[in-house]
Structure formats: C-alpha cells, structure tokens
mmCIF file of C-alpha atoms and ligand atoms in Angstrom:
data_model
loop_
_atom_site.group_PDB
_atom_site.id
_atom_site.type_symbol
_atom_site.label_atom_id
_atom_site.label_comp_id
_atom_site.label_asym_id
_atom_site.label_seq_id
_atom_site.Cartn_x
_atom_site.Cartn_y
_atom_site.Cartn_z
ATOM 1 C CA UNK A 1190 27.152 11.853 0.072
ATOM 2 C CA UNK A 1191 24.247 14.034 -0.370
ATOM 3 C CA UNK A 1192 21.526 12.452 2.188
ATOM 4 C CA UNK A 1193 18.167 11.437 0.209
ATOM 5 C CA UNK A 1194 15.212 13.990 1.182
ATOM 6 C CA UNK A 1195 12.225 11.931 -0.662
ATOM 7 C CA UNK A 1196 12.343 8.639 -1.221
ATOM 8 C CA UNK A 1197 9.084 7.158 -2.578
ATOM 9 C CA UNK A 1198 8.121 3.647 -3.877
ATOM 10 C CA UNK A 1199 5.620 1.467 -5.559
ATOM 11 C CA UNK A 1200 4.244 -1.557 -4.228
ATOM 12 C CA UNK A 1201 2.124 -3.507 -6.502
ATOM 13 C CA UNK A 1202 0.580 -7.137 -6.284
ATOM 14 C CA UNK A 1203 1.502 -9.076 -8.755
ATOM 15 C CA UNK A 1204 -1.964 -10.978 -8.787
ATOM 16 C CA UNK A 1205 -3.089 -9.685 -12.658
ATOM 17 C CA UNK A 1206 -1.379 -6.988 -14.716
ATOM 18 C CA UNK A 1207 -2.058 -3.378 -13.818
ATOM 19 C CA UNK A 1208 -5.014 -1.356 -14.519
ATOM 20 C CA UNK A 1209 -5.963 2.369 -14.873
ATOM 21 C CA UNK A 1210 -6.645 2.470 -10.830
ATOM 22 C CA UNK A 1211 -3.109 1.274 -10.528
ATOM 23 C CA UNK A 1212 -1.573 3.286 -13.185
ATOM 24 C CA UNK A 1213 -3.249 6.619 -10.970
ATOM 25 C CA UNK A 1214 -1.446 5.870 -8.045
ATOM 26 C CA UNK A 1215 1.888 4.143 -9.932
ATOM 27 C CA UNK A 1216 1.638 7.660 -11.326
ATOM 28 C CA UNK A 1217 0.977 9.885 -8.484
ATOM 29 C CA UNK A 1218 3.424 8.378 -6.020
ATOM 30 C CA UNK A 1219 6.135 8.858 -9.061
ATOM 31 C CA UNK A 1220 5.125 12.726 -10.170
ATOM 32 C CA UNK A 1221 5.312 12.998 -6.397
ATOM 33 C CA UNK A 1222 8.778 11.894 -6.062
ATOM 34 C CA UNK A 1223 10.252 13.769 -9.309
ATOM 35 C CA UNK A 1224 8.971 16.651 -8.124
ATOM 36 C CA UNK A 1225 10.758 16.730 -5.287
ATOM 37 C CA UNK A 1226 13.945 15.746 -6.818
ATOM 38 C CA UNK A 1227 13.704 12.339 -4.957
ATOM 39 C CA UNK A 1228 14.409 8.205 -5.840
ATOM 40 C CA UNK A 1229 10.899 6.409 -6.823
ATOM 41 C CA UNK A 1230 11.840 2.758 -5.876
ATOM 42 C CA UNK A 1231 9.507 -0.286 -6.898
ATOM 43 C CA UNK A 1232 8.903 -3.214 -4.566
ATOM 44 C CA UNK A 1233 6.973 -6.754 -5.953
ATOM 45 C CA UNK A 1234 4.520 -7.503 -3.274
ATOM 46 C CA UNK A 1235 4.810 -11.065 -3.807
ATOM 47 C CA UNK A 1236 4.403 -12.121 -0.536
ATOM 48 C CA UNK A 1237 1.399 -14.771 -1.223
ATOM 49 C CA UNK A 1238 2.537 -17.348 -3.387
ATOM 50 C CA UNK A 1239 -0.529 -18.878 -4.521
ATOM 51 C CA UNK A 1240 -1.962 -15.036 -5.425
ATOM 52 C CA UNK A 1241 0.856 -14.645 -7.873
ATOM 53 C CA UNK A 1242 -0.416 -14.482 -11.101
ATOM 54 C CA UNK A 1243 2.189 -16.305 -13.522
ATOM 55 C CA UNK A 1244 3.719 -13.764 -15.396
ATOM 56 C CA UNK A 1245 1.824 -11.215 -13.466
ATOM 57 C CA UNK A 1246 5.614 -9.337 -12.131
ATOM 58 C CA UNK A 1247 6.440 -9.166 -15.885
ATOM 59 C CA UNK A 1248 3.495 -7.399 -17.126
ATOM 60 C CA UNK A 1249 4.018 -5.009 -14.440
ATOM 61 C CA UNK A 1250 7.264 -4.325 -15.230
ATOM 62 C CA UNK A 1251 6.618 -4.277 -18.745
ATOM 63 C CA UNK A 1252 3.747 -1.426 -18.463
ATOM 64 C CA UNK A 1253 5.802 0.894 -16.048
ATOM 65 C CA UNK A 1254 8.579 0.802 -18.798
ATOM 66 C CA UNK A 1255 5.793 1.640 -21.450
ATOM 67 C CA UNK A 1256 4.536 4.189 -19.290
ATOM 68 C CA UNK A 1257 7.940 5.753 -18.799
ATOM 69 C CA UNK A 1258 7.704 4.962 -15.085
ATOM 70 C CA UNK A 1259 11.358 3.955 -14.482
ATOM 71 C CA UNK A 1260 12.142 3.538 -11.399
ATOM 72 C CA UNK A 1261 15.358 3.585 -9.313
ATOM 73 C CA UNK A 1262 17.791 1.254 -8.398
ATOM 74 C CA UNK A 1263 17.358 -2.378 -7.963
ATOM 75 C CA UNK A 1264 13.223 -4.010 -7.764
ATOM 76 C CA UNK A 1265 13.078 -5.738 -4.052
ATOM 77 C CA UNK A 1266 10.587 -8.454 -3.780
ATOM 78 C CA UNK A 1267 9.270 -9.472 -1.237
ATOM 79 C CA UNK A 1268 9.406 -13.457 -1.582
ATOM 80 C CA UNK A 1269 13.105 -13.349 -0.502
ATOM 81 C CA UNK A 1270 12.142 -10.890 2.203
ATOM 82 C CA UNK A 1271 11.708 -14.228 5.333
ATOM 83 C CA UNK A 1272 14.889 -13.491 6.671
ATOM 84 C CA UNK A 1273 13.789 -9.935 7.553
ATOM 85 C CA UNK A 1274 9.954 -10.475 8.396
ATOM 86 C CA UNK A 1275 11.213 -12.953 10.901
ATOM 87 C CA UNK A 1276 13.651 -10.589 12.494
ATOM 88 C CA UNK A 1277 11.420 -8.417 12.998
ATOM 89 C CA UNK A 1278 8.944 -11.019 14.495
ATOM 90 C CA UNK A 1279 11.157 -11.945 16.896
ATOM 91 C CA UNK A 1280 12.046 -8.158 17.809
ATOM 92 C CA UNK A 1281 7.956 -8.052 18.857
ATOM 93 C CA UNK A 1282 8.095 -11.212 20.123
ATOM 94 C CA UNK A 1283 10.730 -10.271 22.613
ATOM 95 C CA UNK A 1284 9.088 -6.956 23.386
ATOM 96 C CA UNK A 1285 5.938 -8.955 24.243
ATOM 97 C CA UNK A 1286 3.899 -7.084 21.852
ATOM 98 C CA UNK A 1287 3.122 -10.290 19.827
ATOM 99 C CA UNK A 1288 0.803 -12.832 20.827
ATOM 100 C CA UNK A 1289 0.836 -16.659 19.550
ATOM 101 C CA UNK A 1290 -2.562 -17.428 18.711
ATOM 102 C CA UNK A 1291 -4.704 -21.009 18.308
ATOM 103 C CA UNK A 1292 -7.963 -19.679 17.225
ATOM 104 C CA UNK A 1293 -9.338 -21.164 13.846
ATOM 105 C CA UNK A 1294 -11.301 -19.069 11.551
ATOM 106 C CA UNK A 1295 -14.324 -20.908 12.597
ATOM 107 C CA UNK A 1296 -13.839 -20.097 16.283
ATOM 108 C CA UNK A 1297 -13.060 -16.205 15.811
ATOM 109 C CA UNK A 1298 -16.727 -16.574 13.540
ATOM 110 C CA UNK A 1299 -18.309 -18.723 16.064
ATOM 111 C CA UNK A 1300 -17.411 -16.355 19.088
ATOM 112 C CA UNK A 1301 -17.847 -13.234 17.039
ATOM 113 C CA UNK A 1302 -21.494 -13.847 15.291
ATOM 114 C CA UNK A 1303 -24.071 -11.205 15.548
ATOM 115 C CA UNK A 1304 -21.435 -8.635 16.339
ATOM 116 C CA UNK A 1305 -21.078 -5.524 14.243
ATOM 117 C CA UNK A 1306 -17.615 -5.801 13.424
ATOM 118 C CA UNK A 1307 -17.363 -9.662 12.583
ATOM 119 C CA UNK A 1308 -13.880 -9.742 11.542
ATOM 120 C CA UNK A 1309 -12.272 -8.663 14.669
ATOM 121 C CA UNK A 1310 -10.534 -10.927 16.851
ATOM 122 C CA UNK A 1311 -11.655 -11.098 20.337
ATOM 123 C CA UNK A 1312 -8.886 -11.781 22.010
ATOM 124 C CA UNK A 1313 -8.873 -14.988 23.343
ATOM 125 C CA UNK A 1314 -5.409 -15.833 23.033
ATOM 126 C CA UNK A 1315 -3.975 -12.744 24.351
ATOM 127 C CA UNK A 1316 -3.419 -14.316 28.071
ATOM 128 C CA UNK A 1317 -1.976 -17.553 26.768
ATOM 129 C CA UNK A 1318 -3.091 -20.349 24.630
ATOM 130 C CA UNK A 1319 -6.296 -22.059 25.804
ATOM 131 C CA UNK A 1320 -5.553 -25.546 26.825
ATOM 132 C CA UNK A 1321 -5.038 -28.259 24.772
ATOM 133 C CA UNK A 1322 -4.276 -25.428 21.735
ATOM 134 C CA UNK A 1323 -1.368 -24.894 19.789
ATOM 135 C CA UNK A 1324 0.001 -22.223 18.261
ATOM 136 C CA UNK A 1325 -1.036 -21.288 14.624
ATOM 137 C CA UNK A 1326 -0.568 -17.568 14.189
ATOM 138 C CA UNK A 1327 0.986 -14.535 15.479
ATOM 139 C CA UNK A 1328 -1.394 -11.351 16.219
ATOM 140 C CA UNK A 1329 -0.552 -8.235 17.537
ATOM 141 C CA UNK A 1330 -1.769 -6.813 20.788
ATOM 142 C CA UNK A 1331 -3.532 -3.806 19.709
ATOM 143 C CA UNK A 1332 -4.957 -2.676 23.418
ATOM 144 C CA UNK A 1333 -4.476 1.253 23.861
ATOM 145 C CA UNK A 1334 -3.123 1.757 20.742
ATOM 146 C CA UNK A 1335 -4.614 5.143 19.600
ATOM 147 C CA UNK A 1336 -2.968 6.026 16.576
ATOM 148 C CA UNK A 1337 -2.702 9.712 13.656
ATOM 149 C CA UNK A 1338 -1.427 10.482 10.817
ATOM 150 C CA UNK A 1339 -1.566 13.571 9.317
ATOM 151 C CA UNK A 1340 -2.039 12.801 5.794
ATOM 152 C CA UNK A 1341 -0.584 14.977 3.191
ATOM 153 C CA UNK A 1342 -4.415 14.910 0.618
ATOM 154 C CA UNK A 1343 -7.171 13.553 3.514
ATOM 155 C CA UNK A 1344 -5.860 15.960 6.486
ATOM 156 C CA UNK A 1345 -5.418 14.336 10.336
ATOM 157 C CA UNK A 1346 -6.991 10.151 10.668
ATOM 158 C CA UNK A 1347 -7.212 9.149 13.630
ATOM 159 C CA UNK A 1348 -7.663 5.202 15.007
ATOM 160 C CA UNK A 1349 -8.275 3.556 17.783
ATOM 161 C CA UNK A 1350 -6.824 0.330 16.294
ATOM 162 C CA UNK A 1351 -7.972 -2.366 18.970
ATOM 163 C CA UNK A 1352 -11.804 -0.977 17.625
ATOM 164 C CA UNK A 1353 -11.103 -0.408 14.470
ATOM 165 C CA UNK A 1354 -9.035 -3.576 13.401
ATOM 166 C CA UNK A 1355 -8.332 -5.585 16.288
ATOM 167 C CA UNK A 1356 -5.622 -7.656 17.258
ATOM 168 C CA UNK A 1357 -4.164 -8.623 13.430
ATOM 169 C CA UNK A 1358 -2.020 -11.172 12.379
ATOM 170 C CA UNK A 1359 2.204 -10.708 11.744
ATOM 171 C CA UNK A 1360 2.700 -14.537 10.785
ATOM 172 C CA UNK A 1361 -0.189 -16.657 9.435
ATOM 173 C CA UNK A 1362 -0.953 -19.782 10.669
ATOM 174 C CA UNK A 1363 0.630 -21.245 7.034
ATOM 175 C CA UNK A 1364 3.767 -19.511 8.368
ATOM 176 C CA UNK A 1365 3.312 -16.626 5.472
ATOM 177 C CA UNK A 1366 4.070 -13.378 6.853
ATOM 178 C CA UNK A 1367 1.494 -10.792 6.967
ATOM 179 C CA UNK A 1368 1.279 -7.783 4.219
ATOM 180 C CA UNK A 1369 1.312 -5.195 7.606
ATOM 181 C CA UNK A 1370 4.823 -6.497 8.911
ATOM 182 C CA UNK A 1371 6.278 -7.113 5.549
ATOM 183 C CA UNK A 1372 5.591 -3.615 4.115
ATOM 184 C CA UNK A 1373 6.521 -1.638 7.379
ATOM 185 C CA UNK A 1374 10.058 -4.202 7.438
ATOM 186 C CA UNK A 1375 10.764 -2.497 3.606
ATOM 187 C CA UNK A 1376 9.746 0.832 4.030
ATOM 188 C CA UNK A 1377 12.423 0.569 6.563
ATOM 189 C CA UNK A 1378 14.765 -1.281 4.644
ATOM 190 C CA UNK A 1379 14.549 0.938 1.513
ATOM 191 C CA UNK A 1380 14.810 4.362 3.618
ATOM 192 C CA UNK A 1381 11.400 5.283 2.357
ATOM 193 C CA UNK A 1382 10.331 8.674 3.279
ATOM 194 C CA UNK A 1383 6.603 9.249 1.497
ATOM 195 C CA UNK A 1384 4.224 6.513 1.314
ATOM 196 C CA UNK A 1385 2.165 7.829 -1.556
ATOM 197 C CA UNK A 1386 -1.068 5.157 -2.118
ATOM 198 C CA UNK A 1387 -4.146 4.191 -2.890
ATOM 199 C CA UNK A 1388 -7.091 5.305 0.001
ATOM 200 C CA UNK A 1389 -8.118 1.591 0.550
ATOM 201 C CA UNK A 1390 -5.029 1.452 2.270
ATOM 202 C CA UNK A 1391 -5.625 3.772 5.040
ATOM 203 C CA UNK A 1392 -6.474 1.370 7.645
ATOM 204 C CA UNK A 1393 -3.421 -0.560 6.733
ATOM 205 C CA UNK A 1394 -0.993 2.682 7.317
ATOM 206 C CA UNK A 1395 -2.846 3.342 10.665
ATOM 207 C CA UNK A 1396 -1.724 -0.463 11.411
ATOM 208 C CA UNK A 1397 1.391 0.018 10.179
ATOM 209 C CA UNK A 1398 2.624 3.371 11.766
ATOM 210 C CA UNK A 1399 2.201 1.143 15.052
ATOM 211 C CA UNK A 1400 4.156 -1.877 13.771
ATOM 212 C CA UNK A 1401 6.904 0.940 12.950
ATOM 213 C CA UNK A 1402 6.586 2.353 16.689
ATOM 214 C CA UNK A 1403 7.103 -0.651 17.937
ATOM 215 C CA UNK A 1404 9.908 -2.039 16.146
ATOM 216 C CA UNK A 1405 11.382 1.941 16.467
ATOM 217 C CA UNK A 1406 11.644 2.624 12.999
ATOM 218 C CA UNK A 1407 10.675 6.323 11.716
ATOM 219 C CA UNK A 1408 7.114 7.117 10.598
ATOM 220 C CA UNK A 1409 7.454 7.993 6.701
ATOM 221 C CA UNK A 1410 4.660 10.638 5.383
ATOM 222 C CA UNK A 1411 1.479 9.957 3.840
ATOM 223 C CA UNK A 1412 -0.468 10.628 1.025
ATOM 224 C CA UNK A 1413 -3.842 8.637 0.154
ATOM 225 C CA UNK A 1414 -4.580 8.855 -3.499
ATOM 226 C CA UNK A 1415 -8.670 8.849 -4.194
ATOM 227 C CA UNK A 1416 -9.052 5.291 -5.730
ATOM 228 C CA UNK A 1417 -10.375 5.036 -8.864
ATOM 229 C CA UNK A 1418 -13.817 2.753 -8.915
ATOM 230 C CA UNK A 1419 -16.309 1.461 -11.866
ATOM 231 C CA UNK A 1420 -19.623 2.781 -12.612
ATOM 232 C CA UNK A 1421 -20.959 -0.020 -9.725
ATOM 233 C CA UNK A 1422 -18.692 2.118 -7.427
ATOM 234 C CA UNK A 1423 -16.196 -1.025 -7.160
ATOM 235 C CA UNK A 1424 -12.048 -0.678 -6.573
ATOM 236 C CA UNK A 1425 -10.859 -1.139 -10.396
ATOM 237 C CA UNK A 1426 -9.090 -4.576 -9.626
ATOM 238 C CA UNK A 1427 -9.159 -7.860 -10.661
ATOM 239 C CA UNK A 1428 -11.885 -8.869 -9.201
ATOM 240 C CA UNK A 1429 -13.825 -6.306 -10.316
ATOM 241 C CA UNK A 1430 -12.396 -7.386 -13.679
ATOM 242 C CA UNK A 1431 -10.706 -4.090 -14.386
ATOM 243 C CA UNK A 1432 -8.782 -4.116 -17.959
ATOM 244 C CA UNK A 1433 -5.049 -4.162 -18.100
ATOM 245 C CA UNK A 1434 -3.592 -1.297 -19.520
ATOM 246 C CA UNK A 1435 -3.087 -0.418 -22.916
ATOM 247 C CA UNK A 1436 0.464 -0.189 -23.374
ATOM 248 C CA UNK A 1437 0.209 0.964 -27.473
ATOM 249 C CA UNK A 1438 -1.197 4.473 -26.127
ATOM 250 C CA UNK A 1439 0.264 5.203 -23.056
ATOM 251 C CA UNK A 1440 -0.117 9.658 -23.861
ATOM 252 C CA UNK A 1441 -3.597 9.040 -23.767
ATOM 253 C CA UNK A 1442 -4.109 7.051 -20.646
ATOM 254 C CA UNK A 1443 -1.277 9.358 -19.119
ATOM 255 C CA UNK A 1444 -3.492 12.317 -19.899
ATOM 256 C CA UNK A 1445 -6.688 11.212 -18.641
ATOM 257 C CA UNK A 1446 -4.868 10.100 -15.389
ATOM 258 C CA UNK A 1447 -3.332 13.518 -15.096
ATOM 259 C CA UNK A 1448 -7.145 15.110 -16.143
ATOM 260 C CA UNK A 1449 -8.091 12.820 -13.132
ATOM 261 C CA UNK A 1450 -5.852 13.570 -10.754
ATOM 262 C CA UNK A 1451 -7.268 17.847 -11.594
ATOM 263 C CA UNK A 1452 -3.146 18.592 -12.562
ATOM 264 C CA UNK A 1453 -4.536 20.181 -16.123
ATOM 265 C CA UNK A 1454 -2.585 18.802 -18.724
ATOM 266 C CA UNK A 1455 -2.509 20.531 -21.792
ATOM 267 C CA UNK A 1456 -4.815 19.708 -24.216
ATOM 268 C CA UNK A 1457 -1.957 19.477 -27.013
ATOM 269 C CA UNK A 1458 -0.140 17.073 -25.077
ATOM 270 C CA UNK A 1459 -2.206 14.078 -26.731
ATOM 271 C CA UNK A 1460 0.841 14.411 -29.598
ATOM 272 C CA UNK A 1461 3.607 14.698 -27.361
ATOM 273 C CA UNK A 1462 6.011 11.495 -25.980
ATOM 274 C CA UNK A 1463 5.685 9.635 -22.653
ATOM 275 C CA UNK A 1464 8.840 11.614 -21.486
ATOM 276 C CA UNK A 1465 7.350 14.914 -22.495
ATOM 277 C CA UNK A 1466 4.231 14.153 -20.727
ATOM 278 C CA UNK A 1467 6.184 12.834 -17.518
ATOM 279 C CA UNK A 1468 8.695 16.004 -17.698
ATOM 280 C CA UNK A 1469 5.501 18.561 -17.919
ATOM 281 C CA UNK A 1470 3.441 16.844 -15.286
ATOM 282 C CA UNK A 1471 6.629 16.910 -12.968
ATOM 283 C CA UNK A 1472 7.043 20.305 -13.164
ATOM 284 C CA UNK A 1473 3.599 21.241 -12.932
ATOM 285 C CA UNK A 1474 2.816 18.727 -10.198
ATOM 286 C CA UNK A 1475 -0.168 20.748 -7.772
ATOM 287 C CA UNK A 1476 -0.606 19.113 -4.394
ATOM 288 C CA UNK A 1477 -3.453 21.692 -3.363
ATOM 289 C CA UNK A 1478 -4.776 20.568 -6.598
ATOM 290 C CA UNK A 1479 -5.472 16.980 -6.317
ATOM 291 C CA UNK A 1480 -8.775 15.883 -5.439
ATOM 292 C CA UNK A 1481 -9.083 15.218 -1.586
ATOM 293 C CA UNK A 1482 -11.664 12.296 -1.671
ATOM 294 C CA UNK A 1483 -11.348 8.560 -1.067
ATOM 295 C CA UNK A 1484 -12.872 7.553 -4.176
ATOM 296 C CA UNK A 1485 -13.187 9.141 -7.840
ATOM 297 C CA UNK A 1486 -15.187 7.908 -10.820
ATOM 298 C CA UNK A 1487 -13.816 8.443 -14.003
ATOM 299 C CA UNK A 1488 -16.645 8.875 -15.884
ATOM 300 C CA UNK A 1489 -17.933 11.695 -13.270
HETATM 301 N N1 LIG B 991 0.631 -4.294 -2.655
HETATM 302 C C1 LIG B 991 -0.359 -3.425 -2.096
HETATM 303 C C2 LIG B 991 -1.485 -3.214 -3.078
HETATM 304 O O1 LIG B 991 -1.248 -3.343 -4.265
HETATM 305 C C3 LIG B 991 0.132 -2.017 -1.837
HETATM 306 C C4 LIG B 991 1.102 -1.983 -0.812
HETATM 307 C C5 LIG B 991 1.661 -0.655 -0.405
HETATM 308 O O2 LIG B 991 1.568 0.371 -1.109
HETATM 309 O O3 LIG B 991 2.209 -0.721 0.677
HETATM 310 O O4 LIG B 991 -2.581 -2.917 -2.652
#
C-alpha cells in the first residue's frame, strides 16, 4: 500500500450552516490537499450538544456537495468520539500532566479581577483540591511549556502557553470534553498530516501541538488561512450573523474566494462548472501567493 503523504481535513461546527468565511478555508484546506495529490477528510465538530444547530450537519454537508467539495472516505463526528477523549484523558492523567480542578467560574473571576488577562486560570488547583472541594474539571498543567510552530502562510509562532492561555480545560465540569483534546485525539486518529485553518485558531494549535507532545502523537503541519471579517472587522460567523451560502451559484462564490485567496482565477471562469473551477484552481494552487495576514476584508 502506497503510504498517504497529505492528508488534510475539515472541521466545521455544526452551530448554523456555513458561510463565505467558512467556504475560504473549506476551500483552501481542500485546493491544498488536491494539489498535493492527498485525501481531504471531513470531521463534524459536534462535540457541544446544546450548540448543535438542528439540521445544522445537513446543511453543511449539503453545501460542500454543491460546492463540489467531496471529501474522502467516511465523515467522523465527534459525538461518538467519548470513548477516545477519555483514553486519552486517562493517558494525561497517568502522566500527571492533568490536574482535577474545583474552581467555579465565579472563583477563577473573583481571584482574577483587575488582572490583564482575566480569563486565565491561576492555578489554584494545581497542588491538590482545596479542602472541602470536589472535583469539577480537568485542566492541563501548562508550567514551562514554551511552544513553535512554523506555520506554512504566518512564518515561526511562538507561545509561552502558561502566559498566553493558562492552565485549560480537557474535561468540563459537565463532563463534555474539551474542543483542544478532542481535535488533537482525531487528527491522530485520522492520520492527518496538514492542519490547514482559519487564523482564529492559532492559539488553539499552539495548545494543541502540546496536548500531541504529551500524549506522543506526531505534530501535523500548519497553515493559518487569513479569516475573512465584515465591514465592522468581525469573524463572518453566526454571531456576527454572517449569511449562509448560496448554493444556486456556487462558480461565483468559488471565484471570488479564489480572487480572495490572490490564486487569479480566470476571468472566463464565471461560465465554467464547479468541477472545472475546482480542477483549474488545483492545478494552479500558489502557496507564495496567498495572502499572509490574519484577517482579510472582502470588500478591501
Ligand atoms: N470546529 C472548529 C471551528 O469551526 C475548527 C476546528 C479545527 O479546524 O480543528 O472553528
């Protein structure tokens, strides 16, 4: 058997259909792939059941297909994923890199306010549970961990995680698994080689290239698309109340993604198929071309 060289994936939340932001890095992680001759596999990050939108996974599938985005082999979501997340839980726990932790949110505010960074945890439960506490959630003990990557668009990032994020949580104290364990446990599981995402994720693959050292699983590449924000200067998401794509002209968002992403699509292409476009902008994917910023406005 011929051993896979590239193996990228999708990973998108099903909480609302996807949007033009989404389609830009749906797209770039898959022109990525093709180019390289690899597998583009798609995983439904559908780890937070009450931030499923019903009919949300559908929709996504639905558009990808419209868009000619077909991935390969079988979808892997991540609501049947416990058995794994927990495995790897207890690998941590075992190593002593995990913590169990009794802190409400209230307390980590409380003991936090007037700092600059308010979200970070300040360790109180690394020693032990305080008295009279019980366990709610599981962090991860972040203390010299000094972490790179050398990303394939934004060049070398460096983070001192314990600064930067702080001690973050593997198992919520609902007993939901964190996003950071989950994704590093199906990178792993799916042989995934290139991480190709948005830039508001860079934080998280600083997090996660630790949870991979720990557990000794290999680092995959990375690539940080720019992410795509409104005229405000907002993410395109849900929130931000972003329109779902139009799936009755998929050329013409296809183009202006490409147009985005500075790979030059012909101007002719407007009357040529999804599978033209995706064939042309395979072949003529440019790396050096792409735009190396965090954020891009389309109407710039
Ligand atoms: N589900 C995450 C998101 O949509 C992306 C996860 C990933 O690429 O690992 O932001």
């Amino acid at each position: 058997m011929k051993p896979v060289l590239y193996r990228g994936r999708f990973a998108p939340s099903p909480s609302g259909s996807l949007h033009f932001g989404s389609l830009l890095t749906a797209l770039g992680s898959f022109l990525d792939a093709k180019s390289q001759g690899g597998e583009w596999r798609l995983r439904i990050d559908d780890l937070d059941p009450p931030r499923v939108a019903p009919g949300a996974t559908d929709a996504i599938l639905r558009a990808l297909q419209a868009y000619g985005l077909e991935w390969d082999g079988a979808v892997l979501y991540q609501s049947q994923r416990a058995g794994a997340y927990q495995a790897a839980l207890d690998a941590l726990r075992a190593s002593g890199a995990v913590y169990a932790c009794g802190c409400t949110r209230r307390e980590i505010a409380d003991s936090n306010a007037g700092q600059e960074n308010a979200a970070i945890y300040p360790g109180t439960c690394r020693n032990g549970l305080p008295q009279g506490k019980a366990a709610r959630a599981w962090r991860l003990d972040t203390r010299g961990a000094c972490m790179r990557i050398e990303d394939r668009l934004q060049g070398a990032i460096e983070q001192d995680l314990e600064r930067i994020s702080g001690d973050f949580v593997l198992q919520r104290a609902d007993g939901l698994f964190a996003y950071q364990l989950a994704a590093v446990v199906d990178d792993a599981e799916l042989g995934i080689t290139d991480v190709v995402r948005g830039a508001d994720l860079i934080d998280s693959s600083l997090r996660q290239v630790y949870v991979q050292q720990l557990l000794g699983l290999a680092n995959p590449r990375y690539l940080h698309l720019p992410v795509v924000v409104n005229a405000a200067g907002e993410k395109l998401s849900k929130q931000t109340l972003a329109p779902g794509l139009d799936l009755s002209h998929p050329q013409k968002t296809l183009i202006q993604a490409l147009s985005l992403l500075n790979q030059s699509p012909p101007q002719d292409m407007t009357r040529a198929s999804v599978a033209e476009i995706l064939a042309w902008a395979g072949a003529h994917w440019h790396l050096e071309r792409l735009p190396p910023v965090r954020h891009l406005s389309p109407a710039a």
